[in-house]
PDB file of C-alpha atoms in Angstrom:
ATOM      1  CA  MET A  14    -191.225  98.504 -97.674  1.00  0.00           C
ATOM      2  CA  SER A  15    -192.014  97.937-101.335  1.00  0.00           C
ATOM      3  CA  VAL A  16    -194.231  96.436-103.996  1.00  0.00           C
ATOM      4  CA  ALA A  17    -193.923  92.711-104.794  1.00  0.00           C
ATOM      5  CA  ALA A  18    -193.086  93.591-108.387  1.00  0.00           C
ATOM      6  CA  ALA A  19    -192.419  90.096-109.769  1.00  0.00           C
ATOM      7  CA  SER A  20    -195.613  88.665-108.289  1.00  0.00           C
ATOM      8  CA  PHE A  21    -197.626  91.641-109.445  1.00  0.00           C
ATOM      9  CA  ALA A  22    -196.165  91.344-112.975  1.00  0.00           C
ATOM     10  CA  ILE A  23    -197.403  87.737-113.172  1.00  0.00           C
ATOM     11  CA  PHE A  24    -200.803  88.794-111.865  1.00  0.00           C
ATOM     12  CA  ALA A  25    -200.936  91.721-114.300  1.00  0.00           C
ATOM     13  CA  ALA A  26    -200.082  89.501-117.264  1.00  0.00           C
ATOM     14  CA  SER A  27    -202.797  87.042-116.286  1.00  0.00           C
ATOM     15  CA  GLN A  28    -205.344  89.857-116.077  1.00  0.00           C
ATOM     16  CA  VAL A  29    -204.310  91.888-119.121  1.00  0.00           C
ATOM     17  CA  GLY A  30    -203.922  88.751-121.224  1.00  0.00           C
ATOM     18  CA  THR A  31    -207.360  87.299-120.546  1.00  0.00           C
ATOM     19  CA  PRO A  32    -210.692  88.315-122.109  1.00  0.00           C
ATOM     20  CA  GLY A  33    -212.265  91.475-120.771  1.00  0.00           C
ATOM     21  CA  PRO A  34    -214.017  94.575-122.071  1.00  0.00           C
ATOM     22  CA  ALA A  35    -210.800  96.245-123.243  1.00  0.00           C
ATOM     23  CA  ASN A  36    -209.443  93.163-125.003  1.00  0.00           C
ATOM     24  CA  MET A  37    -212.754  92.537-126.721  1.00  0.00           C
ATOM     25  CA  ALA A  38    -212.743  96.151-127.936  1.00  0.00           C
ATOM     26  CA  LEU A  39    -209.156  95.743-129.155  1.00  0.00           C
ATOM     27  CA  MET A  40    -209.944  92.504-130.952  1.00  0.00           C
ATOM     28  CA  ALA A  41    -213.040  93.973-132.581  1.00  0.00           C
ATOM     29  CA  THR A  42    -211.122  97.077-133.679  1.00  0.00           C
ATOM     30  CA  GLY A  43    -208.351  94.931-135.119  1.00  0.00           C
ATOM     31  CA  ALA A  44    -210.904  92.799-136.922  1.00  0.00           C
ATOM     32  CA  ARG A  45    -212.588  95.831-138.435  1.00  0.00           C
ATOM     33  CA  TYR A  46    -209.617  98.039-139.309  1.00  0.00           C
ATOM     34  CA  GLY A  47    -206.418  95.987-138.971  1.00  0.00           C
ATOM     35  CA  LEU A  48    -203.559  96.413-136.511  1.00  0.00           C
ATOM     36  CA  ARG A  49    -201.811  99.279-138.267  1.00  0.00           C
ATOM     37  CA  ALA A  50    -204.894 101.515-138.455  1.00  0.00           C
ATOM     38  CA  ALA A  51    -205.824 100.574-134.876  1.00  0.00           C
ATOM     39  CA  LEU A  52    -202.453 101.492-133.327  1.00  0.00           C
ATOM     40  CA  PRO A  53    -203.578 104.955-132.067  1.00  0.00           C
ATOM     41  CA  PHE A  54    -206.553 103.263-130.397  1.00  0.00           C
ATOM     42  CA  VAL A  55    -204.233 100.622-128.892  1.00  0.00           C
ATOM     43  CA  ALA A  56    -201.950 103.358-127.524  1.00  0.00           C
ATOM     44  CA  GLY A  57    -204.933 105.173-126.030  1.00  0.00           C
ATOM     45  CA  VAL A  58    -206.173 102.013-124.321  1.00  0.00           C
ATOM     46  CA  ALA A  59    -202.726 101.351-122.849  1.00  0.00           C
ATOM     47  CA  LEU A  60    -202.222 104.877-121.555  1.00  0.00           C
ATOM     48  CA  GLY A  61    -205.825 105.217-120.393  1.00  0.00           C
ATOM     49  CA  LYS A  62    -205.164 102.832-117.525  1.00  0.00           C
ATOM     50  CA  GLN A  63    -202.764 105.425-116.123  1.00  0.00           C
ATOM     51  CA  LEU A  64    -205.801 107.682-115.611  1.00  0.00           C
ATOM     52  CA  VAL A  65    -207.056 105.094-113.128  1.00  0.00           C
ATOM     53  CA  ILE A  66    -203.770 104.040-111.491  1.00  0.00           C
ATOM     54  CA  TRP A  67    -202.582 107.440-110.322  1.00  0.00           C
ATOM     55  CA  PRO A  68    -205.828 108.695-108.730  1.00  0.00           C
ATOM     56  CA  VAL A  69    -206.279 105.331-106.975  1.00  0.00           C
ATOM     57  CA  GLY A  70    -202.698 105.428-105.739  1.00  0.00           C
ATOM     58  CA  PHE A  71    -203.042 108.951-104.422  1.00  0.00           C
ATOM     59  CA  GLY A  72    -206.110 108.535-102.309  1.00  0.00           C
ATOM     60  CA  LEU A  73    -209.160 107.671-104.357  1.00  0.00           C
ATOM     61  CA  MET A  74    -209.487 104.528-102.272  1.00  0.00           C
ATOM     62  CA  GLN A  75    -210.244 106.731 -99.275  1.00  0.00           C
ATOM     63  CA  LEU A  76    -213.132 108.199-101.215  1.00  0.00           C
ATOM     64  CA  ALA A  77    -214.451 104.682-101.760  1.00  0.00           C
ATOM     65  CA  GLU A  78    -214.733 104.299 -98.008  1.00  0.00           C
ATOM     66  CA  THR A  79    -216.328 107.665 -97.304  1.00  0.00           C
ATOM     67  CA  ALA A  80    -218.561 107.860-100.399  1.00  0.00           C
ATOM     68  CA  PRO A  81    -219.218 104.337-101.679  1.00  0.00           C
ATOM     69  CA  TRP A  82    -222.088 105.615-103.833  1.00  0.00           C
ATOM     70  CA  VAL A  83    -219.480 107.154-106.158  1.00  0.00           C
ATOM     71  CA  PHE A  84    -218.163 103.707-106.984  1.00  0.00           C
ATOM     72  CA  GLY A  85    -221.651 102.286-107.225  1.00  0.00           C
ATOM     73  CA  ALA A  86    -222.482 104.945-109.796  1.00  0.00           C
ATOM     74  CA  LEU A  87    -219.221 104.281-111.624  1.00  0.00           C
ATOM     75  CA  LYS A  88    -220.114 100.608-111.987  1.00  0.00           C
ATOM     76  CA  TRP A  89    -223.386 101.437-113.745  1.00  0.00           C
ATOM     77  CA  VAL A  90    -221.834 104.088-115.955  1.00  0.00           C
ATOM     78  CA  SER A  91    -219.148 101.558-116.837  1.00  0.00           C
ATOM     79  CA  ALA A  92    -221.688  98.869-117.631  1.00  0.00           C
ATOM     80  CA  GLY A  93    -223.699 101.253-119.805  1.00  0.00           C
ATOM     81  CA  TYR A  94    -220.646 102.333-121.767  1.00  0.00           C
ATOM     82  CA  ILE A  95    -219.373  98.790-122.337  1.00  0.00           C
ATOM     83  CA  ILE A  96    -222.811  97.543-123.406  1.00  0.00           C
ATOM     84  CA  TRP A  97    -223.090 100.470-125.838  1.00  0.00           C
ATOM     85  CA  LEU A  98    -219.649  99.537-127.163  1.00  0.00           C
ATOM     86  CA  ALA A  99    -220.777  95.922-127.535  1.00  0.00           C
ATOM     87  CA  TRP A 100    -223.861  97.022-129.491  1.00  0.00           C
ATOM     88  CA  ARG A 101    -221.611  98.891-131.913  1.00  0.00           C
ATOM     89  CA  VAL A 102    -219.361  95.846-132.256  1.00  0.00           C
ATOM     90  CA  ALA A 103    -222.338  93.573-132.939  1.00  0.00           C
ATOM     91  CA  ASN A 104    -223.489  95.784-135.800  1.00  0.00           C
ATOM     92  CA  LEU A 105    -220.077  96.236-137.426  1.00  0.00           C
ATOM     93  CA  ARG A 106    -219.296  94.334-140.583  1.00  0.00           C
ATOM     94  CA  LEU A 107    -215.785  93.515-141.705  1.00  0.00           C
ATOM     95  CA  SER A 108    -214.996  94.943-145.094  1.00  0.00           C
ATOM     96  CA  THR A 109    -212.023  95.460-147.336  1.00  0.00           C
ATOM     97  CA  ASN A 110    -213.527  98.776-148.438  1.00  0.00           C
ATOM     98  CA  ILE A 111    -213.562 100.779-145.231  1.00  0.00           C
ATOM     99  CA  GLU A 112    -214.621 104.381-145.487  1.00  0.00           C
ATOM    100  CA  ALA A 113    -214.901 105.196-141.802  1.00  0.00           C
ATOM    101  CA  LYS A 114    -211.733 105.841-139.837  1.00  0.00           C
ATOM    102  CA  ALA A 115    -210.620 103.570-137.069  1.00  0.00           C
ATOM    103  CA  PRO A 116    -211.267 104.882-133.555  1.00  0.00           C
ATOM    104  CA  GLY A 117    -208.361 107.050-132.490  1.00  0.00           C
ATOM    105  CA  PHE A 118    -206.229 107.721-129.443  1.00  0.00           C
ATOM    106  CA  ALA A 119    -208.943 109.654-127.573  1.00  0.00           C
ATOM    107  CA  ALA A 120    -211.470 106.839-128.020  1.00  0.00           C
ATOM    108  CA  GLY A 121    -208.974 104.363-126.577  1.00  0.00           C
ATOM    109  CA  LEU A 122    -208.083 106.652-123.703  1.00  0.00           C
ATOM    110  CA  ILE A 123    -211.514 106.336-122.075  1.00  0.00           C
ATOM    111  CA  VAL A 124    -211.824 102.543-122.321  1.00  0.00           C
ATOM    112  CA  HIS A 125    -210.044 101.696-119.057  1.00  0.00           C
ATOM    113  CA  PRO A 126    -211.442 104.527-116.908  1.00  0.00           C
ATOM    114  CA  LEU A 127    -214.861 103.076-117.756  1.00  0.00           C
ATOM    115  CA  ASN A 128    -213.725  99.453-117.467  1.00  0.00           C
ATOM    116  CA  PRO A 129    -214.624  97.852-114.119  1.00  0.00           C
ATOM    117  CA  LYS A 130    -212.078  95.063-114.691  1.00  0.00           C
ATOM    118  CA  ALA A 131    -209.317  97.681-114.801  1.00  0.00           C
ATOM    119  CA  TRP A 132    -210.487  99.215-111.516  1.00  0.00           C
ATOM    120  CA  ALA A 133    -210.608  95.813-109.823  1.00  0.00           C
ATOM    121  CA  MET A 134    -207.144  94.861-111.134  1.00  0.00           C
ATOM    122  CA  ILE A 135    -205.560  98.120-110.012  1.00  0.00           C
ATOM    123  CA  THR A 136    -207.228  97.975-106.618  1.00  0.00           C
ATOM    124  CA  ALA A 137    -205.835  94.463-106.168  1.00  0.00           C
ATOM    125  CA  GLY A 138    -202.390  95.758-107.061  1.00  0.00           C
ATOM    126  CA  PHE A 139    -202.450  98.259-104.225  1.00  0.00           C
ATOM    127  CA  THR A 140    -204.115  96.029-101.654  1.00  0.00           C
ATOM    128  CA  ALA A 141    -202.518  92.621-102.315  1.00  0.00           C
ATOM    129  CA  PHE A 142    -199.025  93.372-103.643  1.00  0.00           C
ATOM    130  CA  THR A 143    -197.988  96.499-101.739  1.00  0.00           C
ATOM    131  CA  GLU A 144    -196.527  96.271 -98.261  1.00  0.00           C
ATOM    132  CA  PRO A 145    -197.875  98.621 -95.592  1.00  0.00           C
ATOM    133  CA  GLY A 146    -195.701 101.669 -95.219  1.00  0.00           C
ATOM    134  CA  THR A 147    -194.575 101.787 -98.845  1.00  0.00           C
ATOM    135  CA  SER A 148    -194.492 105.352-100.099  1.00  0.00           C
ATOM    136  CA  THR A 149    -197.468 106.295-102.231  1.00  0.00           C
ATOM    137  CA  PHE A 150    -195.264 107.469-105.085  1.00  0.00           C
ATOM    138  CA  GLU A 151    -193.132 104.312-105.116  1.00  0.00           C
ATOM    139  CA  ALA A 152    -196.157 102.017-105.064  1.00  0.00           C
ATOM    140  CA  THR A 153    -198.022 103.962-107.723  1.00  0.00           C
ATOM    141  CA  LEU A 154    -195.032 104.289-110.042  1.00  0.00           C
ATOM    142  CA  THR A 155    -194.172 100.590-109.767  1.00  0.00           C
ATOM    143  CA  ILE A 156    -197.715  99.447-110.491  1.00  0.00           C
ATOM    144  CA  ALA A 157    -198.077 101.980-113.311  1.00  0.00           C
ATOM    145  CA  LEU A 158    -194.868 100.909-115.053  1.00  0.00           C
ATOM    146  CA  ILE A 159    -195.567  97.190-114.747  1.00  0.00           C
ATOM    147  CA  LEU A 160    -199.075  97.511-116.129  1.00  0.00           C
ATOM    148  CA  LEU A 161    -197.983  99.769-118.978  1.00  0.00           C
ATOM    149  CA  THR A 162    -195.233  97.320-119.984  1.00  0.00           C
ATOM    150  CA  VAL A 163    -197.597  94.344-119.931  1.00  0.00           C
ATOM    151  CA  GLN A 164    -200.221  96.260-121.913  1.00  0.00           C
ATOM    152  CA  LEU A 165    -197.760  97.390-124.580  1.00  0.00           C
ATOM    153  CA  ILE A 166    -196.912  93.730-125.157  1.00  0.00           C
ATOM    154  CA  LEU A 167    -200.340  92.103-124.932  1.00  0.00           C
ATOM    155  CA  HIS A 168    -202.777  94.705-126.311  1.00  0.00           C
ATOM    156  CA  PRO A 169    -201.301  94.635-129.837  1.00  0.00           C
ATOM    157  CA  ILE A 170    -201.490  90.814-129.761  1.00  0.00           C
ATOM    158  CA  TRP A 171    -205.235  90.952-129.117  1.00  0.00           C
ATOM    159  CA  THR A 172    -205.655  93.543-131.865  1.00  0.00           C
ATOM    160  CA  TYR A 173    -203.623  91.505-134.344  1.00  0.00           C
ATOM    161  CA  GLY A 174    -205.617  88.416-133.395  1.00  0.00           C
ATOM    162  CA  GLY A 175    -208.762  90.260-134.432  1.00  0.00           C
ATOM    163  CA  GLU A 176    -207.166  91.181-137.762  1.00  0.00           C
ATOM    164  CA  ARG A 177    -206.187  87.578-138.480  1.00  0.00           C
ATOM    165  CA  ILE A 178    -209.647  86.292-137.646  1.00  0.00           C
ATOM    166  CA  ALA A 179    -211.217  88.936-139.881  1.00  0.00           C
ATOM    167  CA  ARG A 180    -209.186  87.809-142.880  1.00  0.00           C
ATOM    168  CA  SER A 181    -210.778  84.392-142.565  1.00  0.00           C
ATOM    169  CA  VAL A 182    -214.417  85.428-142.216  1.00  0.00           C
ATOM    170  CA  ALA A 183    -214.884  88.834-143.904  1.00  0.00           C
ATOM    171  CA  GLY A 184    -217.814  88.721-146.303  1.00  0.00           C
ATOM    172  CA  LYS A 185    -218.794  85.198-145.233  1.00  0.00           C
ATOM    173  CA  PRO A 186    -221.804  84.048-143.206  1.00  0.00           C
ATOM    174  CA  ALA A 187    -219.478  83.496-140.231  1.00  0.00           C
ATOM    175  CA  GLU A 188    -218.814  87.250-140.135  1.00  0.00           C
ATOM    176  CA  ARG A 189    -222.109  88.091-138.445  1.00  0.00           C
ATOM    177  CA  TYR A 190    -221.580  85.365-135.863  1.00  0.00           C
ATOM    178  CA  LEU A 191    -218.055  86.575-135.129  1.00  0.00           C
ATOM    179  CA  MET A 192    -219.170  90.129-134.423  1.00  0.00           C
ATOM    180  CA  TRP A 193    -222.096  89.033-132.285  1.00  0.00           C
ATOM    181  CA  THR A 194    -219.792  86.646-130.401  1.00  0.00           C
ATOM    182  CA  LEU A 195    -217.325  89.452-129.703  1.00  0.00           C
ATOM    183  CA  ALA A 196    -220.187  91.636-128.513  1.00  0.00           C
ATOM    184  CA  ALA A 197    -221.563  88.865-126.291  1.00  0.00           C
ATOM    185  CA  LEU A 198    -218.126  88.223-124.790  1.00  0.00           C
ATOM    186  CA  THR A 199    -217.765  91.941-124.097  1.00  0.00           C
ATOM    187  CA  VAL A 200    -221.074  92.062-122.222  1.00  0.00           C
ATOM    188  CA  ALA A 201    -220.388  88.781-120.433  1.00  0.00           C
ATOM    189  CA  SER A 202    -216.972  89.936-119.272  1.00  0.00           C
ATOM    190  CA  VAL A 203    -218.245  93.204-117.837  1.00  0.00           C
ATOM    191  CA  LEU A 204    -221.217  91.511-116.151  1.00  0.00           C
ATOM    192  CA  PHE A 205    -218.899  88.939-114.599  1.00  0.00           C
ATOM    193  CA  VAL A 206    -216.601  91.630-113.244  1.00  0.00           C
ATOM    194  CA  LEU A 207    -219.509  93.709-111.944  1.00  0.00           C
ATOM    195  CA  PHE A 208    -221.517  90.961-110.304  1.00  0.00           C
ATOM    196  CA  ALA A 209    -219.146  88.055-109.681  1.00  0.00           C
ATOM    197  CA  GLY A 210    -215.485  88.923-109.905  1.00  0.00           C
ATOM    198  CA  GLY A 211    -215.115  92.610-109.158  1.00  0.00           C
ATOM    199  CA  ARG A 212    -215.656  95.136-106.417  1.00  0.00           C
TER     200      ARG A 212
END
């Protein structure tokens, strides 16, 4: 009894590497502050998913069956947080003279616990890639390590992508459109997960 680790790694890469609320936040942070200043935020985002993986692995899914309203409430809290984040992104302007500090580790840590895409991805990991009878610890550890590895590779790429884009548009008319586009993609991604692609 085990986890289909190779298959799950491919699935995880496809999910972590595609647009979603966390990646839009990473790209926007990279665009605003640059990769180096954003690294604590990147680390927080990567480790924040562990705050979802371990409770799910150790029985939170049972709570979903006995108290589904908890997950219904979580969806709306998640949507509210991500939309608030998108509003902040839309109103940011890229500048070479940045006085404010980049969001830190703690700000990144809460992104995935409030990210419905993360919950759907992790749930799929336990339900689609884990054989019945696999020990809870083995399944949870395997999924946690695979996701952390994939995130540590792909999250900085998204952040650096934001930095590169910013160098091209900072101070230009395209800047406003970039930030509003990032905000719109953030909202669109969370709405898709909530109402079309997620639990």
